[in-house]
Tab-separated table of C-alpha atoms in Angstrom:
chain	number	residue	atom	x	y	z
A	20	MET	CA	-19.312	55.842	-6.393
A	21	GLU	CA	-21.346	57.069	-9.339
A	22	ALA	CA	-18.636	55.671	-11.597
A	23	VAL	CA	-19.678	52.202	-10.430
A	24	THR	CA	-23.416	52.602	-10.157
A	25	GLU	CA	-23.747	54.206	-13.578
A	26	ASN	CA	-21.740	51.413	-15.191
A	27	LEU	CA	-23.266	48.465	-13.358
A	28	ASP	CA	-24.149	46.683	-16.604
A	29	LEU	CA	-20.496	46.889	-17.707
A	30	TYR	CA	-19.345	45.586	-14.354
A	31	TRP	CA	-21.864	42.756	-14.538
A	32	SER	CA	-20.725	41.624	-17.982
A	33	GLY	CA	-17.084	41.873	-16.836
A	34	PHE	CA	-17.960	39.831	-13.784
A	35	LEU	CA	-19.517	37.099	-15.934
A	36	ARG	CA	-16.584	37.111	-18.344
A	37	SER	CA	-14.125	36.735	-15.457
A	38	LEU	CA	-16.279	34.005	-13.992
A	39	SER	CA	-16.174	31.981	-17.208
A	40	LEU	CA	-12.412	32.507	-17.504
A	41	ILE	CA	-12.010	31.283	-13.937
A	42	GLY	CA	-14.457	28.404	-14.356
A	43	TRP	CA	-12.701	26.915	-17.387
A	44	SER	CA	-9.288	27.419	-15.833
A	45	LEU	CA	-10.487	25.747	-12.628
A	46	LEU	CA	-11.734	22.646	-14.437
A	47	GLY	CA	-8.732	22.521	-16.763
A	48	SER	CA	-6.095	22.974	-14.077
A	49	LEU	CA	-7.709	20.419	-11.741
A	50	ALA	CA	-7.862	17.790	-14.479
A	51	LEU	CA	-4.412	18.471	-15.845
A	52	GLY	CA	-2.816	18.825	-12.399
A	53	THR	CA	-4.290	15.480	-11.322
A	54	VAL	CA	-2.901	13.753	-14.409
A	55	ILE	CA	0.545	15.287	-13.841
A	56	ALA	CA	0.408	14.237	-10.153
A	57	GLY	CA	-0.342	10.706	-11.378
A	58	PHE	CA	2.741	10.925	-13.609
A	59	ARG	CA	4.879	12.020	-10.686
A	60	VAL	CA	4.050	8.942	-8.630
A	61	SER	CA	3.910	6.526	-11.579
A	62	PRO	CA	6.081	3.402	-11.650
A	63	ILE	CA	7.303	4.453	-15.118
A	64	ALA	CA	10.486	6.528	-14.823
A	65	SER	CA	9.961	8.555	-18.008
A	66	LEU	CA	6.499	9.681	-16.850
A	67	ARG	CA	7.923	10.664	-13.485
A	68	ALA	CA	10.638	12.692	-15.222
A	69	PHE	CA	8.026	14.352	-17.450
A	70	GLY	CA	5.923	15.284	-14.408
A	71	THR	CA	8.902	16.678	-12.546
A	72	GLY	CA	9.968	18.702	-15.590
A	73	TRP	CA	6.445	20.057	-16.024
A	74	VAL	CA	6.229	21.248	-12.440
A	75	THR	CA	9.729	22.724	-12.558
A	76	ILE	CA	8.924	24.782	-15.642
A	77	PHE	CA	5.439	26.037	-14.820
A	78	ARG	CA	5.915	26.554	-11.111
A	79	ASN	CA	9.057	28.589	-11.598
A	80	CYS	CA	8.217	30.722	-14.643
A	81	PRO	CA	6.360	33.965	-13.954
A	82	LEU	CA	2.764	33.843	-15.146
A	83	THR	CA	3.335	36.838	-17.398
A	84	ILE	CA	6.108	34.963	-19.255
A	85	VAL	CA	3.831	31.943	-19.727
A	86	LEU	CA	1.122	34.275	-21.055
A	87	PHE	CA	3.589	36.020	-23.408
A	88	PHE	CA	4.483	32.611	-24.824
A	89	MET	CA	0.810	31.859	-25.331
A	90	ALA	CA	-0.162	35.191	-26.841
A	91	PHE	CA	2.900	35.921	-28.947
A	92	GLY	CA	4.978	32.727	-29.054
A	93	LEU	CA	2.306	30.322	-30.267
A	94	PRO	CA	1.203	32.489	-33.223
A	95	GLU	CA	4.857	32.503	-34.367
A	96	ILE	CA	4.714	28.741	-34.792
A	97	GLY	CA	1.382	28.934	-36.526
A	98	ILE	CA	-1.023	28.339	-33.647
A	99	ASN	CA	-3.634	31.043	-33.760
A	100	THR	CA	-6.699	31.401	-31.636
A	101	SER	CA	-8.418	34.075	-29.582
A	102	PHE	CA	-6.708	35.759	-26.646
A	103	TYR	CA	-9.484	34.329	-24.529
A	104	VAL	CA	-8.429	30.749	-25.332
A	105	PHE	CA	-4.732	31.625	-25.026
A	106	GLY	CA	-5.453	33.208	-21.668
A	107	ILE	CA	-7.282	30.153	-20.348
A	108	THR	CA	-4.561	27.835	-21.702
A	109	GLY	CA	-1.806	29.842	-20.049
A	110	LEU	CA	-3.655	29.985	-16.757
A	111	VAL	CA	-4.357	26.230	-16.888
A	112	LEU	CA	-0.718	25.328	-17.638
A	113	TYR	CA	0.607	27.633	-14.941
A	114	THR	CA	-1.912	26.557	-12.264
A	115	SER	CA	-1.629	22.844	-13.095
A	116	ALA	CA	1.878	22.776	-11.604
A	117	PHE	CA	0.556	24.009	-8.259
A	118	VAL	CA	-2.493	21.723	-8.403
A	119	CYS	CA	-0.159	18.800	-9.094
A	120	GLU	CA	1.915	19.533	-6.014
A	121	ALA	CA	-1.138	20.018	-3.790
A	122	ILE	CA	-2.532	16.668	-4.933
A	123	ARG	CA	0.852	15.022	-4.556
A	124	SER	CA	0.970	16.175	-0.943
A	125	GLY	CA	-2.462	14.569	-0.559
A	126	ILE	CA	-1.202	11.348	-2.162
A	127	ASN	CA	1.749	11.299	0.222
A	128	SER	CA	-0.624	11.596	3.157
A	129	VAL	CA	-2.413	8.375	2.166
A	130	ASP	CA	-0.954	5.381	3.975
A	131	THR	CA	1.182	3.268	1.620
A	132	GLY	CA	-0.696	0.220	2.871
A	133	GLN	CA	-3.780	1.472	0.973
A	134	ALA	CA	-1.981	1.301	-2.368
A	135	GLU	CA	-0.357	-2.010	-1.444
A	136	ALA	CA	-3.715	-3.538	-0.597
A	137	ALA	CA	-5.119	-2.259	-3.898
A	138	ARG	CA	-2.239	-3.733	-5.866
A	139	ALA	CA	-2.503	-6.973	-3.904
A	140	ILE	CA	-6.052	-7.594	-5.113
A	141	GLY	CA	-4.885	-7.091	-8.692
A	142	LEU	CA	-5.790	-3.472	-9.442
A	143	THR	CA	-3.582	-1.832	-12.067
A	144	PHE	CA	-1.718	1.377	-11.316
A	145	THR	CA	-4.444	3.513	-12.887
A	146	GLN	CA	-7.162	1.670	-10.965
A	147	THR	CA	-5.192	1.909	-7.729
A	148	MET	CA	-4.935	5.653	-8.204
A	149	SER	CA	-8.512	6.308	-9.299
A	150	GLN	CA	-10.281	3.872	-6.960
A	151	VAL	CA	-8.221	3.991	-3.800
A	152	VAL	CA	-5.486	6.607	-3.569
A	153	LEU	CA	-6.883	9.759	-5.221
A	154	PRO	CA	-10.297	9.725	-3.494
A	155	GLN	CA	-8.451	9.737	-0.174
A	156	ALA	CA	-5.754	12.130	-1.377
A	157	PHE	CA	-8.315	14.757	-2.434
A	158	ARG	CA	-9.628	14.910	1.119
A	159	SER	CA	-6.395	16.128	2.601
A	160	ALA	CA	-5.600	18.150	-0.520
A	161	VAL	CA	-8.751	20.288	-0.238
A	162	PRO	CA	-7.195	23.151	1.805
A	163	PRO	CA	-4.045	23.569	-0.353
A	164	LEU	CA	-6.082	23.100	-3.540
A	165	GLY	CA	-8.393	25.851	-2.350
A	166	SER	CA	-5.485	28.253	-1.848
A	167	VAL	CA	-4.066	27.393	-5.263
A	168	GLN	CA	-7.383	28.010	-6.961
A	169	ILE	CA	-8.064	31.285	-5.150
A	170	ALA	CA	-4.622	32.449	-6.257
A	171	MET	CA	-5.596	31.461	-9.804
A	172	PHE	CA	-8.834	33.499	-9.559
A	173	LYS	CA	-6.737	36.561	-8.817
A	174	ASN	CA	-4.201	35.663	-11.488
A	175	SER	CA	-7.028	35.813	-13.993
A	176	ALA	CA	-6.683	39.616	-13.679
A	177	VAL	CA	-3.210	39.273	-15.167
A	178	VAL	CA	-4.781	37.531	-18.134
A	179	GLY	CA	-7.183	40.467	-18.332
A	180	ALA	CA	-4.209	42.832	-18.476
A	181	PHE	CA	-3.096	41.005	-21.610
A	182	GLY	CA	-6.192	42.257	-23.295
A	183	ILE	CA	-8.577	39.352	-23.633
A	184	GLY	CA	-11.172	42.090	-23.179
A	185	GLY	CA	-14.429	42.234	-21.356
A	186	ASP	CA	-13.338	40.774	-18.033
A	187	LEU	CA	-13.488	42.612	-14.702
A	188	TYR	CA	-9.958	43.930	-14.969
A	189	SER	CA	-10.509	45.208	-18.516
A	190	VAL	CA	-13.715	46.936	-17.473
A	191	GLY	CA	-11.759	48.827	-14.851
A	192	ARG	CA	-9.082	49.785	-17.331
A	193	ASN	CA	-11.602	50.987	-19.874
A	194	LEU	CA	-13.492	53.114	-17.402
A	195	THR	CA	-10.335	54.813	-16.161
A	196	SER	CA	-8.337	55.242	-19.343
A	197	ALA	CA	-10.953	55.483	-22.091
A	198	GLN	CA	-13.617	57.328	-20.129
A	199	GLY	CA	-11.253	59.083	-17.782
A	200	LEU	CA	-13.128	58.244	-14.589
A	201	ALA	CA	-11.387	58.461	-11.216
A	202	PHE	CA	-9.260	55.448	-10.275
A	203	ILE	CA	-10.281	54.902	-6.676
A	204	PRO	CA	-14.033	54.323	-7.134
A	205	VAL	CA	-13.586	52.353	-10.368
A	206	LEU	CA	-10.912	50.052	-8.957
A	207	THR	CA	-12.887	49.637	-5.732
A	208	GLY	CA	-15.718	48.332	-7.866
A	209	VAL	CA	-13.343	45.935	-9.622
A	210	ALA	CA	-11.946	44.767	-6.291
A	211	ILE	CA	-15.461	44.135	-4.973
A	212	GLY	CA	-16.149	42.017	-8.063
A	213	TYR	CA	-13.121	39.847	-7.374
A	214	LEU	CA	-13.917	39.692	-3.657
A	215	ILE	CA	-17.398	38.370	-4.409
A	216	ILE	CA	-15.786	35.525	-6.343
A	217	THR	CA	-12.942	34.731	-3.944
A	218	LEU	CA	-14.948	35.084	-0.737
A	219	SER	CA	-17.721	32.827	-1.999
A	220	ALA	CA	-15.053	30.359	-3.117
A	221	GLY	CA	-13.628	30.425	0.388
A	222	ALA	CA	-17.066	29.789	1.893
A	223	LEU	CA	-17.710	26.948	-0.560
A	224	LEU	CA	-14.334	25.497	0.344
A	225	ALA	CA	-15.230	25.447	4.043
A	226	VAL	CA	-18.396	23.504	3.177
A	227	ILE	CA	-16.444	21.001	1.050
A	228	GLU	CA	-13.896	20.563	3.830
A	229	ARG	CA	-16.634	19.770	6.327
A	230	LYS	CA	-18.304	17.345	3.918
A	231	VAL	CA	-15.205	15.256	3.247
A	232	ALA	CA	-14.281	15.309	6.939
A	233	ILE	CA	-17.619	13.677	7.831
A	234	ALA	CA	-17.283	11.017	5.175
A	235	ARG	CA	-13.934	9.872	6.532
B	27	MET	CA	23.345	-22.695	4.315
B	28	THR	CA	22.229	-24.951	7.102
B	29	VAL	CA	18.824	-25.990	6.017
B	30	THR	CA	17.825	-29.136	7.766
B	31	GLU	CA	16.663	-31.266	4.894
B	32	GLN	CA	13.996	-33.692	5.946
B	33	GLU	CA	12.212	-35.939	3.551
B	34	SER	CA	8.444	-36.210	3.800
B	35	THR	CA	8.108	-33.388	6.307
B	36	SER	CA	5.161	-32.129	4.351
B	37	ALA	CA	1.973	-34.008	4.923
B	38	ALA	CA	0.244	-31.804	2.362
B	39	PRO	CA	-0.892	-33.188	-0.949
B	40	GLY	CA	-0.606	-31.586	-4.336
B	41	GLU	CA	1.992	-30.389	-6.791
B	42	ALA	CA	4.261	-27.364	-6.523
B	43	LEU	CA	2.306	-24.081	-6.541
B	44	VAL	CA	4.771	-21.444	-5.400
B	45	VAL	CA	8.425	-22.003	-6.202
B	46	LEU	CA	11.206	-19.728	-4.936
B	47	ASP	CA	14.505	-20.558	-6.565
B	48	ASN	CA	17.739	-19.091	-5.242
B	49	VAL	CA	16.027	-15.826	-4.236
B	50	ASN	CA	18.293	-13.019	-3.060
B	51	LYS	CA	17.575	-9.463	-2.043
B	52	TRP	CA	19.641	-6.650	-0.653
B	53	PHE	CA	18.570	-3.435	1.076
B	54	GLY	CA	21.758	-1.512	0.407
B	55	ASP	CA	24.443	-3.555	2.121
B	56	LEU	CA	21.970	-5.586	4.093
B	57	HIS	CA	21.449	-9.031	2.602
B	58	VAL	CA	17.782	-9.479	3.583
B	59	LEU	CA	17.063	-12.626	1.595
B	60	GLN	CA	19.877	-15.120	1.147
B	61	ASP	CA	19.668	-18.007	-1.316
B	62	ILE	CA	16.046	-18.825	-0.516
B	63	ASP	CA	14.834	-22.086	-2.046
B	64	VAL	CA	11.284	-22.931	-1.063
B	65	THR	CA	8.549	-24.910	-2.750
B	66	ILE	CA	5.007	-24.570	-1.492
B	67	ASN	CA	2.618	-27.237	-2.648
B	68	ARG	CA	-1.033	-26.883	-3.440
B	69	GLY	CA	-3.091	-27.175	-0.252
B	70	GLU	CA	-0.110	-26.765	2.001
B	71	VAL	CA	-0.002	-24.439	5.002
B	72	VAL	CA	3.474	-23.089	5.627
B	73	VAL	CA	4.257	-21.000	8.693
B	74	VAL	CA	7.287	-18.713	8.581
B	75	ILE	CA	8.669	-17.724	11.958
B	76	GLY	CA	11.798	-16.022	13.156
B	77	PRO	CA	13.102	-12.999	15.036
B	78	SER	CA	12.226	-9.517	13.765
B	79	GLY	CA	14.475	-8.386	10.958
B	80	SER	CA	14.999	-11.972	9.813
B	81	GLY	CA	13.430	-11.281	6.413
B	82	LYS	CA	10.238	-13.249	6.869
B	83	SER	CA	7.922	-10.396	5.919
B	84	THR	CA	10.109	-9.534	2.951
B	85	LEU	CA	9.919	-13.156	1.819
B	86	CYS	CA	6.125	-13.122	2.106
B	87	ARG	CA	5.826	-9.829	0.219
B	88	ALA	CA	8.188	-11.012	-2.499
B	89	ILE	CA	5.740	-13.756	-3.455
B	90	ASN	CA	3.296	-11.222	-4.938
B	91	ARG	CA	6.098	-8.839	-5.829
B	92	LEU	CA	5.214	-6.101	-3.372
B	93	GLU	CA	8.963	-6.447	-2.806
B	94	THR	CA	11.162	-6.918	-5.821
B	95	ILE	CA	14.038	-9.387	-5.679
B	96	ASP	CA	17.560	-8.860	-6.965
B	97	LYS	CA	18.475	-12.403	-7.913
B	98	GLY	CA	16.752	-15.739	-8.426
B	99	SER	CA	13.217	-16.421	-9.532
B	100	ILE	CA	9.728	-16.845	-8.104
B	101	SER	CA	6.979	-18.598	-9.990
B	102	LEU	CA	3.331	-19.156	-9.288
B	103	ASP	CA	1.603	-22.175	-10.734
B	104	GLY	CA	4.379	-22.563	-13.290
B	105	THR	CA	4.400	-18.883	-14.380
B	106	PRO	CA	7.344	-16.689	-13.407
B	107	LEU	CA	6.303	-13.391	-11.775
B	108	PRO	CA	6.025	-10.693	-14.466
B	109	GLU	CA	8.019	-7.466	-14.075
B	110	GLU	CA	5.370	-4.748	-13.840
B	111	GLY	CA	2.171	-3.615	-15.468
B	112	LYS	CA	-0.996	-5.444	-16.391
B	113	GLU	CA	0.520	-8.942	-16.347
B	114	LEU	CA	1.722	-8.465	-12.795
B	115	ALA	CA	-1.665	-7.109	-11.741
B	116	LYS	CA	-3.295	-10.176	-13.246
B	117	LEU	CA	-1.011	-12.455	-11.290
B	118	ARG	CA	-1.529	-10.559	-8.054
B	119	ALA	CA	-5.237	-11.179	-8.398
B	120	GLU	CA	-4.430	-14.881	-7.988
B	121	VAL	CA	-2.577	-14.264	-4.727
B	122	GLY	CA	-4.539	-13.136	-1.681
B	123	MET	CA	-2.702	-10.978	0.826
B	124	VAL	CA	-3.535	-10.099	4.419
B	125	PHE	CA	-1.489	-7.358	6.060
B	126	GLN	CA	-0.487	-6.718	9.635
B	127	SER	CA	-2.223	-3.328	9.571
B	128	PHE	CA	-5.357	-4.647	7.741
B	129	ASN	CA	-5.195	-1.890	5.081
B	130	LEU	CA	-8.911	-1.859	4.433
B	131	PHE	CA	-9.823	0.931	1.989
B	132	ALA	CA	-10.698	3.666	4.481
B	133	HIS	CA	-13.105	5.564	2.198
B	134	LYS	CA	-15.160	2.512	1.225
B	135	THR	CA	-17.727	0.526	3.178
B	136	ILE	CA	-17.024	-3.025	4.289
B	137	LEU	CA	-19.114	-4.377	1.416
B	138	GLU	CA	-17.364	-2.104	-1.130
B	139	ASN	CA	-14.011	-3.230	0.202
B	140	VAL	CA	-14.884	-6.805	-0.666
B	141	THR	CA	-16.575	-6.104	-4.016
B	142	LEU	CA	-13.965	-3.705	-5.435
B	143	GLY	CA	-11.553	-6.369	-6.694
B	144	PRO	CA	-14.182	-8.699	-8.184
B	145	MET	CA	-15.856	-5.783	-9.980
B	146	LYS	CA	-12.764	-3.936	-11.238
B	147	VAL	CA	-10.418	-6.864	-11.853
B	148	ARG	CA	-12.722	-9.800	-12.551
B	149	LYS	CA	-15.362	-7.558	-14.173
B	150	LYS	CA	-18.153	-9.208	-12.217
B	151	ASP	CA	-21.438	-7.352	-12.207
B	152	LYS	CA	-22.396	-5.576	-9.014
B	153	ALA	CA	-25.172	-7.949	-7.964
B	154	ALA	CA	-23.018	-11.059	-8.331
B	155	ALA	CA	-20.077	-9.422	-6.572
B	156	GLU	CA	-22.271	-8.290	-3.675
B	157	LYS	CA	-23.908	-11.683	-3.311
B	158	ARG	CA	-20.525	-13.401	-3.084
B	159	ALA	CA	-19.162	-10.667	-0.780
B	160	LYS	CA	-22.075	-11.150	1.609
B	161	GLU	CA	-21.466	-14.903	1.696
B	162	LEU	CA	-17.805	-14.323	2.511
B	163	LEU	CA	-18.603	-11.681	5.139
B	164	ASP	CA	-21.076	-14.082	6.749
B	165	ARG	CA	-18.408	-16.747	6.715
B	166	VAL	CA	-16.013	-14.531	8.681
B	167	GLY	CA	-18.826	-13.309	10.939
B	168	ILE	CA	-19.107	-9.699	9.729
B	169	GLY	CA	-22.222	-10.034	7.556
B	170	HIS	CA	-24.341	-7.666	9.653
B	171	GLN	CA	-21.755	-4.842	9.472
B	172	ALA	CA	-21.475	-4.659	5.687
B	173	ALA	CA	-22.662	-1.040	5.463
B	174	LYS	CA	-20.161	0.322	7.983
B	175	TYR	CA	-16.800	1.926	7.313
B	176	PRO	CA	-13.555	0.222	8.397
B	177	ALA	CA	-12.859	2.751	11.161
B	178	GLN	CA	-16.131	1.735	12.841
B	179	LEU	CA	-14.949	-1.860	13.307
B	180	SER	CA	-12.558	-3.364	15.841
B	181	GLY	CA	-9.151	-4.538	14.734
B	182	GLY	CA	-10.160	-8.189	14.759
B	183	GLN	CA	-13.252	-7.450	12.709
B	184	GLN	CA	-11.229	-5.389	10.221
B	185	GLN	CA	-8.756	-8.209	9.799
B	186	ARG	CA	-11.554	-10.687	9.141
B	187	VAL	CA	-12.919	-8.331	6.491
B	188	ALA	CA	-9.423	-8.175	4.985
B	189	ILE	CA	-9.455	-11.969	4.745
B	190	ALA	CA	-12.867	-11.877	3.078
B	191	ARG	CA	-11.601	-9.218	0.647
B	192	ALA	CA	-8.698	-11.450	-0.343
B	193	LEU	CA	-10.923	-14.532	-0.641
B	194	ALA	CA	-13.329	-12.693	-2.935
B	195	MET	CA	-10.710	-12.935	-5.672
B	196	ASP	CA	-10.707	-16.759	-5.371
B	197	PRO	CA	-6.940	-16.781	-4.923
B	198	LYS	CA	-4.747	-19.815	-5.516
B	199	VAL	CA	-2.675	-18.993	-2.465
B	200	MET	CA	-3.132	-16.729	0.537
B	201	LEU	CA	-0.276	-14.778	2.098
B	202	PHE	CA	-0.585	-13.616	5.701
B	203	ASP	CA	1.982	-11.073	6.825
B	204	GLU	CA	1.794	-11.104	10.644
B	205	PRO	CA	-2.001	-10.956	10.576
B	206	THR	CA	-2.469	-10.867	14.346
B	207	SER	CA	0.490	-8.749	15.436
B	208	ALA	CA	-1.461	-5.514	15.567
B	209	LEU	CA	-4.398	-7.007	17.474
B	210	ASP	CA	-5.440	-6.945	21.099
B	211	PRO	CA	-5.071	-10.373	22.674
B	212	GLU	CA	-8.810	-11.073	22.837
B	213	MET	CA	-9.178	-10.406	19.121
B	214	ILE	CA	-6.375	-12.685	18.013
B	215	LYS	CA	-8.482	-15.802	18.449
B	216	GLU	CA	-11.304	-14.651	16.196
B	217	VAL	CA	-8.843	-14.081	13.371
B	218	LEU	CA	-6.958	-17.317	13.968
B	219	ASP	CA	-10.250	-19.243	13.996
B	220	VAL	CA	-10.992	-17.960	10.498
B	221	MET	CA	-7.493	-18.913	9.372
B	222	VAL	CA	-7.689	-22.406	10.836
B	223	ASP	CA	-11.020	-22.813	9.118
B	224	LEU	CA	-9.442	-21.791	5.798
B	225	ALA	CA	-6.541	-24.182	6.301
B	226	GLU	CA	-8.937	-27.037	7.001
B	227	GLN	CA	-10.735	-26.327	3.747
B	228	GLY	CA	-7.506	-26.905	1.869
B	229	MET	CA	-6.418	-23.325	1.082
B	230	THR	CA	-2.718	-22.982	0.268
B	231	MET	CA	-1.338	-20.577	2.834
B	232	VAL	CA	1.918	-18.863	3.685
B	233	VAL	CA	1.668	-17.397	7.164
B	234	VAL	CA	4.248	-15.165	8.784
B	235	THR	CA	3.333	-15.244	12.456
B	236	HIS	CA	4.437	-15.521	16.039
B	237	GLU	CA	1.364	-17.572	16.935
B	238	MET	CA	2.845	-20.914	17.871
B	239	GLY	CA	-0.604	-22.293	18.644
B	240	PHE	CA	-1.697	-21.668	15.083
B	241	ALA	CA	1.477	-23.239	13.723
B	242	ARG	CA	0.868	-26.371	15.771
B	243	THR	CA	-2.806	-26.745	14.873
B	244	ALA	CA	-2.864	-25.748	11.244
B	245	ALA	CA	0.599	-25.798	9.667
B	246	HIS	CA	2.074	-28.622	7.655
B	247	ARG	CA	5.532	-27.133	7.735
B	248	VAL	CA	7.445	-24.500	9.642
B	249	LEU	CA	10.199	-22.408	8.070
B	250	PHE	CA	12.497	-20.804	10.619
B	251	MET	CA	14.298	-17.732	9.307
B	252	ALA	CA	17.161	-15.781	10.792
B	253	ASP	CA	19.343	-13.070	9.227
B	254	GLY	CA	17.742	-13.442	5.822
B	255	ALA	CA	18.215	-17.193	5.485
B	256	ILE	CA	16.036	-20.206	6.089
B	257	VAL	CA	17.840	-21.853	8.976
B	258	GLU	CA	15.506	-24.702	9.675
B	259	GLU	CA	12.558	-26.379	8.004
B	260	ASN	CA	10.441	-29.006	9.709
B	261	THR	CA	7.013	-30.168	10.811
B	262	PRO	CA	5.598	-27.991	13.585
B	263	GLU	CA	5.740	-30.835	16.120
B	264	GLU	CA	9.390	-31.641	15.386
B	265	PHE	CA	10.379	-27.997	15.190
B	266	PHE	CA	8.869	-26.969	18.506
B	267	THR	CA	9.867	-30.042	20.506
B	268	ASN	CA	13.198	-30.774	18.892
B	269	PRO	CA	14.776	-27.779	17.155
B	270	GLN	CA	18.046	-28.595	15.450
B	271	SER	CA	19.891	-25.290	15.072
B	272	ASP	CA	21.182	-23.129	17.882
B	273	ARG	CA	19.399	-20.105	16.438
B	274	ALA	CA	16.060	-21.889	16.600
B	275	LYS	CA	16.713	-23.204	20.121
B	276	ASP	CA	17.635	-19.703	21.257
B	277	PHE	CA	14.560	-18.173	19.614
B	278	LEU	CA	12.154	-20.762	20.957
B	279	GLY	CA	13.712	-20.466	24.389
B	280	LYS	CA	12.910	-16.773	24.375
B	281	ILE	CA	9.359	-16.894	23.086
B	282	LEU	CA	8.082	-20.025	24.787
B	283	LYS	CA	9.249	-19.107	28.272
B	284	HIS	CA	6.275	-16.826	29.016
């Protein structure tokens, strides 16, 4: 395991880079997915159609294809930015479809009487969603949202493979290909890095689940 | 249509507040509302009764457009119901609604349930909204439970909170969609007492109910519905003692026997 211990500083910086990639994608996909879920249950038919189309595209396209579009398609039409931003954007778009569906399942679990009562006191659609439906929907959406986000954490390695550089995955690749170190110890170190992130996310999720269960 | 037209059945004062004109609705092939013409005057208490599936709940829900209608028109205080969006929301704020299953916001406290509408729709500040909410909760006898969540209250208490929540919007008319049907017998009275109290204070009310006692004490007029149509319309006294149509006789025979 010398390959890992001697390169701990590299691993650490890769870990932080992955963490920031994941953090931004988490916030972005939750926000975007919630908006799209709102579209899908909106009274306006064109918004519903847009939401359905969005989910159909991003849930069914492989992540690598989405990332290819970001990294090589967008520059063709004159949109240029760093691979890091492209990577986050691709991950957000892709994950938002799954977030949307997890939240929509939560929305469907809220009794329709809740929305009716909200509308009956004069709340608009947006107010009904934000004040009454979504706070209750999130509670039952926590477990599926957790799974979606943990899958996204791991998908961030795919973004790393596209060469944003400096993340956990890239550290592993550098150590093996550029420095010629043995695969098994290096990749074990990379795996441990991801496990630290995903396992703590799982533990945090259990805490959140307990919290919202009590508040019910 | 066999509506029994009776002049001066309504003892209630005031001009027309809710007007349903030739209202029709279909659920697929099922004609759930058939040529409904009803005018509800300001201050009037109208009880809608009838067998299940007769369309009485649909009628009640159509008045604040929780159910859309396919033909005809409904207007409130001279304004036709808007289609959707902000205008409709504004109109709904003028119409209080009490549901069979209470529908209190499960994630909010009793006090928050009552203040949500005034704060978000009427833009009242929190202190004013809470002061008014506490008055209303006291009025329905729930003042000391304001900090609890709906699930911690009995059905009768929840329904009284639901009435307070609707009243907090200072509605022009209150709709009650079978407000006591989901309650244990001993809780029905506490809700009906609040409703009778409201009626006595001159609130305009449309009440879908099977509570004949309430109809007799508080209603100015009874609408009897069957198969989507208003079959009979009369004062409670006349309707219960001397029903005209066979459908009404049959229905009353069944429910008054026990």
